[in-house]
Coordinates of C-alpha atoms in Angstrom, one line a residue:
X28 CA 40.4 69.5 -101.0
X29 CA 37.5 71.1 -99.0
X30 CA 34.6 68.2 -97.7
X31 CA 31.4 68.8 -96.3
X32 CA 32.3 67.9 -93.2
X33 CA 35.3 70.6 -92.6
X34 CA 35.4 72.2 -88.9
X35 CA 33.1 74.9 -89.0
X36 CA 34.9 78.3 -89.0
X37 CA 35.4 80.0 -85.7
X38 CA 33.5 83.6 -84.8
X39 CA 35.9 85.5 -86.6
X40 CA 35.6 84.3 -89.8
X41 CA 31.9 84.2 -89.5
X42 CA 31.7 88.0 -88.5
X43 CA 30.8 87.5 -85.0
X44 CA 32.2 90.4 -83.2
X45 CA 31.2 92.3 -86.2
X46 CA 27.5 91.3 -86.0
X47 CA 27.2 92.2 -82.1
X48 CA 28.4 95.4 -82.8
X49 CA 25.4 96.2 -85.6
X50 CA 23.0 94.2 -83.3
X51 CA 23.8 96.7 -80.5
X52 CA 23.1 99.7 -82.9
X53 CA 20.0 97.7 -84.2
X54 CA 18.8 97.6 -81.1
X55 CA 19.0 101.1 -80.0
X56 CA 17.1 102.5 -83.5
X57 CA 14.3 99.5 -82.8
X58 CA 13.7 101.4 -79.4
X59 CA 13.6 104.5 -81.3
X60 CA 11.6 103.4 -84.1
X61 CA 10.0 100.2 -84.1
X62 CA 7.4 100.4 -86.6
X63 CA 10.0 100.7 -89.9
X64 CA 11.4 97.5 -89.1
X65 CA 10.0 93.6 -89.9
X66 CA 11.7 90.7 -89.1
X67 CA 11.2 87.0 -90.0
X68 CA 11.9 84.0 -87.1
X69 CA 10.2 80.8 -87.0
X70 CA 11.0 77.0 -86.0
X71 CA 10.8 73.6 -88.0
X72 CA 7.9 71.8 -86.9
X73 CA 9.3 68.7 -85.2
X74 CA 8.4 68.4 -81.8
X75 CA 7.3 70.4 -78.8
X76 CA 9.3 73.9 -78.0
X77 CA 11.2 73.6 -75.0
X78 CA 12.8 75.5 -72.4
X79 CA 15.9 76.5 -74.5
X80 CA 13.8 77.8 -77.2
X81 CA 11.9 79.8 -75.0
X82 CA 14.6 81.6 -73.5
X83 CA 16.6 81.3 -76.8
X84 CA 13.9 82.5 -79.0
X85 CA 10.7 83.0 -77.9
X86 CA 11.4 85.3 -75.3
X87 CA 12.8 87.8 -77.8
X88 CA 10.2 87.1 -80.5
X89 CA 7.7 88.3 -77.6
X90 CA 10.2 91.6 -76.3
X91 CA 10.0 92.7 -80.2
X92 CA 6.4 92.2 -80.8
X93 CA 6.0 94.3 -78.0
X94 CA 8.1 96.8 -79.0
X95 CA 6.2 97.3 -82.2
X96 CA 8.5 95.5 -84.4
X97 CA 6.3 94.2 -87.7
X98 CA 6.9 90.2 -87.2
X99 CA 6.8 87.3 -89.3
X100 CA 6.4 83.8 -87.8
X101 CA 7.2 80.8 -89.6
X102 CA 5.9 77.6 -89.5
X103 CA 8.4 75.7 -91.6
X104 CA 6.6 72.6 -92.1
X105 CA 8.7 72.1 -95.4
X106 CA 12.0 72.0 -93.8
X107 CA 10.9 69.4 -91.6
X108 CA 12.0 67.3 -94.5
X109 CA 15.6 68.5 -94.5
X110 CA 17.5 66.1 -92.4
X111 CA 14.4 63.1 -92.0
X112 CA 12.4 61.1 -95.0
X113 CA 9.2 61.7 -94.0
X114 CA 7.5 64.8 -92.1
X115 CA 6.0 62.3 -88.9
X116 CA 2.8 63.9 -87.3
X117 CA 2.9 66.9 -89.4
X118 CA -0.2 68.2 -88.7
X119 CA 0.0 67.5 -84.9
X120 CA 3.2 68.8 -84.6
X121 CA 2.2 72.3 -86.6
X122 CA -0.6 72.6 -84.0
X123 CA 1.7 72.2 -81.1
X124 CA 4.0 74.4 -82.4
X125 CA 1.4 77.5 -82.7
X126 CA -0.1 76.6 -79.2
X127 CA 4.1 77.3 -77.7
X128 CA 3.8 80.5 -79.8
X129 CA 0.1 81.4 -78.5
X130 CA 0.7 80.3 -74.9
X131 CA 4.0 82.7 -74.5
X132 CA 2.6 85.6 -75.9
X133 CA 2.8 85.7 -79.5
X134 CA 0.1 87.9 -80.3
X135 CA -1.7 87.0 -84.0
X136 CA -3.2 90.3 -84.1
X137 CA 0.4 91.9 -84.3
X138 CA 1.9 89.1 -85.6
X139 CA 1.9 87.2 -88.9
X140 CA 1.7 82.9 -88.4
X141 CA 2.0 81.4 -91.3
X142 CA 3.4 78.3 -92.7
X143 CA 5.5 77.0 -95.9
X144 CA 3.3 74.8 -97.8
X145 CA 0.5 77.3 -97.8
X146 CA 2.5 80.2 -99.2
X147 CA 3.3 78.8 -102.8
X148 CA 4.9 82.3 -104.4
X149 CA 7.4 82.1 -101.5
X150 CA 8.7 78.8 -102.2
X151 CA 8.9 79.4 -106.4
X152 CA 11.2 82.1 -105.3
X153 CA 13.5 79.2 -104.5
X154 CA 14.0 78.9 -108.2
X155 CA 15.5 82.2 -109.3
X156 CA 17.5 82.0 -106.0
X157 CA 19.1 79.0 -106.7
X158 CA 20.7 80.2 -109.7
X159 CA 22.3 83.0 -108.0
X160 CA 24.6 80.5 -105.5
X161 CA 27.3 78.2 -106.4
X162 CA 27.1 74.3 -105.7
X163 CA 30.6 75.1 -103.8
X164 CA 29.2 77.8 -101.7
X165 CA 26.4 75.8 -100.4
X166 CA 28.4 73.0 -100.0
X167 CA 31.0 75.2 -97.5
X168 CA 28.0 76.3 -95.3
X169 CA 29.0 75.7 -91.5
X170 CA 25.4 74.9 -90.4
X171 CA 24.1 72.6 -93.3
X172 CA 27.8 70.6 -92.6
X173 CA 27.0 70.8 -89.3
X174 CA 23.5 69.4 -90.0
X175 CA 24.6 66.5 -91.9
X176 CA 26.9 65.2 -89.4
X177 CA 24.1 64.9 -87.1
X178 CA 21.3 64.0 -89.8
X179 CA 19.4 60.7 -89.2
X180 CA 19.2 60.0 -92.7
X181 CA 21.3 57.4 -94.7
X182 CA 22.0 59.8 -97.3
X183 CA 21.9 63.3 -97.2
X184 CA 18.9 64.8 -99.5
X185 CA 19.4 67.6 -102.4
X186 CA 16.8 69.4 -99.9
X187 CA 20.0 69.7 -97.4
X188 CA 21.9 71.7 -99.8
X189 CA 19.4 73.9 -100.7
X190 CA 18.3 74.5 -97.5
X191 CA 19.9 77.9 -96.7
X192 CA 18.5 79.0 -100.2
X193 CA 15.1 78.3 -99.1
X194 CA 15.7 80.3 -95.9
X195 CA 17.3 83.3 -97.6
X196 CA 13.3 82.6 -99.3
X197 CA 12.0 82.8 -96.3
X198 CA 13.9 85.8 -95.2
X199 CA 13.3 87.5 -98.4
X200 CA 9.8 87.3 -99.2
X201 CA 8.5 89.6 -96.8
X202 CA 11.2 91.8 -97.3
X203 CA 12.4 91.2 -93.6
X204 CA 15.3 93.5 -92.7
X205 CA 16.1 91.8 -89.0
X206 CA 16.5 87.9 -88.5
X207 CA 17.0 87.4 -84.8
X208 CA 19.8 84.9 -84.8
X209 CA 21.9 82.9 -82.6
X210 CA 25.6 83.4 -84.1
X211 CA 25.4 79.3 -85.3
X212 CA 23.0 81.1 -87.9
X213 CA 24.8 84.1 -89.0
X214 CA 26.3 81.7 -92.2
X215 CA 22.7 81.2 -93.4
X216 CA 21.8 84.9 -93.0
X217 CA 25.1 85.8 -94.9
X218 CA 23.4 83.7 -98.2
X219 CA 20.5 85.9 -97.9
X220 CA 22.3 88.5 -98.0
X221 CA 24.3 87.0 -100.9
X222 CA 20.9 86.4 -102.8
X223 CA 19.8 89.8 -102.6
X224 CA 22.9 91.3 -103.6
X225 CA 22.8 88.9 -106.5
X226 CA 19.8 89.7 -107.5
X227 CA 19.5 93.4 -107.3
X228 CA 22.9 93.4 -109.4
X229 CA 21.9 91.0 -111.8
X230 CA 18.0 91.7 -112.5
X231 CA 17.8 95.4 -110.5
X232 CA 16.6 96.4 -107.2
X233 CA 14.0 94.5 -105.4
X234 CA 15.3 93.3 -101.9
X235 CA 17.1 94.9 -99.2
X236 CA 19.4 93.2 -97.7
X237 CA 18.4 91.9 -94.1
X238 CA 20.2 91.9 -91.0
X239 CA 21.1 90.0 -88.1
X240 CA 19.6 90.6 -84.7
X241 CA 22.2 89.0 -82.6
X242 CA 20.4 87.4 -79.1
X243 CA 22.5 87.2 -76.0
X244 CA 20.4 83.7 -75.9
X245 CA 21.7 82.0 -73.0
X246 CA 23.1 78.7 -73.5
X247 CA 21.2 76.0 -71.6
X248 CA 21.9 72.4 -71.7
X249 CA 20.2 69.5 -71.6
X250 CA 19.6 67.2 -68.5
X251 CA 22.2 64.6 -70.1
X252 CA 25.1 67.2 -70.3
X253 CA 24.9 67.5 -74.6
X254 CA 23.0 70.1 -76.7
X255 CA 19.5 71.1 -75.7
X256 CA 16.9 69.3 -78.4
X257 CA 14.1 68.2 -79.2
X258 CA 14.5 65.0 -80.7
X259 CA 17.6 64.1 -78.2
X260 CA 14.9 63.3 -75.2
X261 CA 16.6 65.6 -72.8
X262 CA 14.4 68.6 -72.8
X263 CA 11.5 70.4 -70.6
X264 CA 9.0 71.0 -72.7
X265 CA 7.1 74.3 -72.5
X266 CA 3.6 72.0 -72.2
X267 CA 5.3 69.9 -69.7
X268 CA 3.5 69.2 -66.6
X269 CA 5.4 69.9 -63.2
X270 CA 5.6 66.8 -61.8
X271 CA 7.2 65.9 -65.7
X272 CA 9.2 68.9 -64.8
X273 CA 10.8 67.7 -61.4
X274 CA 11.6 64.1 -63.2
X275 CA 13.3 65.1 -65.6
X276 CA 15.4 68.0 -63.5
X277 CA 15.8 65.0 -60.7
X278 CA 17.6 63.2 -63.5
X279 CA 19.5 66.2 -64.5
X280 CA 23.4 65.1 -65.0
X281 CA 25.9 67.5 -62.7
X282 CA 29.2 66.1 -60.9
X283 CA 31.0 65.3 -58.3
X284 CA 31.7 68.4 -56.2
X285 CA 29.3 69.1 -53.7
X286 CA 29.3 72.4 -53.6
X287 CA 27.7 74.7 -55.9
X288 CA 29.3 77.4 -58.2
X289 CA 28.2 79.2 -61.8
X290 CA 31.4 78.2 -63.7
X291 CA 30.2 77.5 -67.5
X292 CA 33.5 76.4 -68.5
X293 CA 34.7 74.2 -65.7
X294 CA 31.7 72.9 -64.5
X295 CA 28.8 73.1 -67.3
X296 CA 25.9 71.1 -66.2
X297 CA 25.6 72.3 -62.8
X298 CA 26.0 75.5 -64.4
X299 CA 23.3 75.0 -66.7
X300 CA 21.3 74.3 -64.1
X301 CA 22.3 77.2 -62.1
X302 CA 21.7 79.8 -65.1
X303 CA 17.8 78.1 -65.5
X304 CA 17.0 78.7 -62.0
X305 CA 18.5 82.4 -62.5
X306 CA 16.6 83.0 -66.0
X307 CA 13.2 81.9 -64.1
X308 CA 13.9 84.0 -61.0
X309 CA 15.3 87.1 -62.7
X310 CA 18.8 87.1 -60.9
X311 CA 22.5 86.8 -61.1
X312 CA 23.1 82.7 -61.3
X313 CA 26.3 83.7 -59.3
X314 CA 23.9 85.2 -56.5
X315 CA 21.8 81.9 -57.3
X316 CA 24.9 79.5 -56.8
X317 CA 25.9 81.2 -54.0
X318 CA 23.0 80.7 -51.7
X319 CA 22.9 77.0 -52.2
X320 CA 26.8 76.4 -51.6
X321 CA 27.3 73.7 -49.8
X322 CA 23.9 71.8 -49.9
X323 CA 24.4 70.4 -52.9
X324 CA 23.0 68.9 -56.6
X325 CA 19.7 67.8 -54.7
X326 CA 19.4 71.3 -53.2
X327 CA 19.8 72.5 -56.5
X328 CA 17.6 70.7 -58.2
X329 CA 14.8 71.6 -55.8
X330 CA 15.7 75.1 -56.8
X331 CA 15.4 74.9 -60.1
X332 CA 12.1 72.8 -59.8
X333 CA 10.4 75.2 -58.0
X334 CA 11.8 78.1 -60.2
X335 CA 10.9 77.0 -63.5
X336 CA 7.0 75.8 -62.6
X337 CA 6.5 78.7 -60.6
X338 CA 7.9 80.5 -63.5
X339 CA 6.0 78.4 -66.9
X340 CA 3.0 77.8 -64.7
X341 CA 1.0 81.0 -66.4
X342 CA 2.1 79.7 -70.0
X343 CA 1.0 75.9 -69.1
X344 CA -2.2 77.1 -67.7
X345 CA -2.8 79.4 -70.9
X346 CA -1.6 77.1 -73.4
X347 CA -4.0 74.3 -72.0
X348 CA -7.0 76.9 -72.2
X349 CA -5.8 77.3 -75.7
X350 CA -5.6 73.7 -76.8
X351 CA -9.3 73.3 -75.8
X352 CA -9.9 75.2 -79.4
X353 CA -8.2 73.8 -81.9
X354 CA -10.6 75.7 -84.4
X355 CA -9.0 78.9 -83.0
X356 CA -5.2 77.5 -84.0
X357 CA -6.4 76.9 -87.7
X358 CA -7.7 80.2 -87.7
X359 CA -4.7 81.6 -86.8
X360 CA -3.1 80.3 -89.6
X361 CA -5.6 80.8 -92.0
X362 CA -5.2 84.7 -91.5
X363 CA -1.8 84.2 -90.9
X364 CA -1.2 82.1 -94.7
X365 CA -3.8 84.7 -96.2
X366 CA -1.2 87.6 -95.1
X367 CA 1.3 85.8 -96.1
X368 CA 0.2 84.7 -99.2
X369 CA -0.4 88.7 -100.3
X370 CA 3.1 89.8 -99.6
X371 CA 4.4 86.9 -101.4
X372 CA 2.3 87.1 -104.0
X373 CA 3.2 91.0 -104.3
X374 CA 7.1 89.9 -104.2
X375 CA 7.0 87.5 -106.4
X376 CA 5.8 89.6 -108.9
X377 CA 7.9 92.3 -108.5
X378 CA 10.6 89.5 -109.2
X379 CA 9.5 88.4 -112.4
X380 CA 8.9 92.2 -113.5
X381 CA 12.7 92.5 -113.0
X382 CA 13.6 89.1 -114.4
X383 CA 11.4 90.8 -117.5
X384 CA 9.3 87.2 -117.2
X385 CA 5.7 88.4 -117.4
X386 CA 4.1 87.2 -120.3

């Protein structure tokens, strides 16, 4: 019988080679025509944005912006409540996290900030939505399995389940038709497309079906060896000062060799901190390895110091020019949640036109 915890599948089953494919052709029409696409991204408001988001996410969020891409950034203040039992320093942490999006380069006037709780006809699409999945289906999703095992609660909340729904929400809304996604997401994008497909079939045709932008997001590690995060105390911080910077890289794990290489799979920490220096510099982390050889972790440590606050120093110095305005953050989200708030409110009643519930 099939638990919530079963191994999550491997790429195959999820589509991955599939999805890199369609992200290269993606790529190539969003050079060639950027303006017809939108695409939805955002982050759960739970902490400070780090290092691995910035070259995971942020980076890219920035590149398509720039491009001319239509995009729609998500505060997900709800979906803090997913995997905790209260949303702790809400309102700090929303602030935070639209002072990372400012300080990088997210620019409001070409793109849309906006946040859950102030966008009611998004979230009542979750109702409609929910009736198109089964309780099995959502139970078999890889990531919310994947989230439970690591969920701090002492029992998991209805709001875990319906977590991918409320994404495919998200997603759908706006009528996004790119979702920049690391391939961990690609099962979540797969129910919004399930939900659209559902619903134009069933009620007629409202939503295209989005697809996913596959990054080539580098895989950094955190400076005790595990998964990069936020809660997990072994991230840099974008906002983090340099001498917070050099601490925490002092205390970076690596091993025993003394001698430097870029070999993710044999030697991963060192590697990870090989591949941040190279990120920051703009080379090839073999080129990066090689040049510090023998000299060591401390060597390389110094390297990756001096890379990374030479690199975030512009972003730090911006954001804390930014954060001397708080008024100007809550404007952004006030235009940002009015925006929002019209699409939705378009949407939503396109939705019930089609569900023949206008009364």
């Amino acid at each position: 019988m099939t638990t919530i915890l079963d191994a999550v599948p491997d790429d195959d089953e999820l589509g991955v080679p599939a999805a890199r494919l369609r992200s290269a052709e993606l790529e190539r029409q969003i050079h060639e025509r950027p303006g017809r696409f939108r695409a939805l991204t955002g982050d759960r408001p739970t902490g400070r944005l780090h290092l691995g988001h910035y070259f995971g996410t942020l980076h890219n969020r920035v590149r398509l912006q720039n491009l001319g891409v239509d995009m729609m950034v998500l505060v997900a203040d709800y979906q803090v409540l997913t995997d905790r039992d209260v949303a702790d320093r809400l309102a700090e942490h929303v602030e935070d996290l639209v002072l990372d999006y400012l300080a990088v380069g997210v620019d409001p006037d070409r793109a849309t900030v906006f946040t859950h709780s102030a966008v009611p006809a998004l979230n009542q699409l979750l109702l409609p939505f929910l009736s198109l999945v089964s309780v099995a289906e959502l139970g078999r999703n890889p990531t919310v399995k994947d989230e439970i095992a690591h969920s701090t609660q002492s029992a998991v909340s209805g709001l875990m389940f319906t977590y991918p729904v409320h994404q495919a929400a998200d997603i759908l809304f706006c009528k996004a038709g790119l979702v920049p996604v690391g391939q961990d997401q690609l099962p979540h994008l797969e129910v919004a497309r399930t939900v659209a497909r559902r619903f134009n079939s069933r009620y007629g045709p409202v939503f295209p079906e989005p697809e996913a932008l596959l990054s080539a997001a580098p895989l950094l590690l955190g400076t005790d060896g595990g998964k990069m995060s936020k809660s997990r105390g072994n991230a840099i911080a974008l906002a983090a000062t340099a001498d917070e910077t050099a601490r925490m890289i002092r205390g970076a794990k690596t091993d025993a060799d003394r001698h430097v290489t870029y070999d993710p799979v044999a030697r991963p920490e060192v590697s990870s901190l090989v591949l941040l220096a190279a990120l920051c510099l703009d080379r090839d982390p073999h080129e990066v390895a090689g040049e510090i050889g023998g000299r060591g972790a401390a060597a390389l440590k110094a390297v990756v110091t001096d890379a990374v606050n030479d690199y975030f120093a512009p972003i730090r110095a911006r954001r804390a020019e930014l954060a001397l305005d708080r008024a100007h953050i809550r404007r952004v989200l006030r235009d940002g949640n009015e925006w929002a708030n019209a699409i939705a409110d378009d949407t939503l009643k396109e939705v019930r036109e089609a569900m023949k519930a206008l009364y």
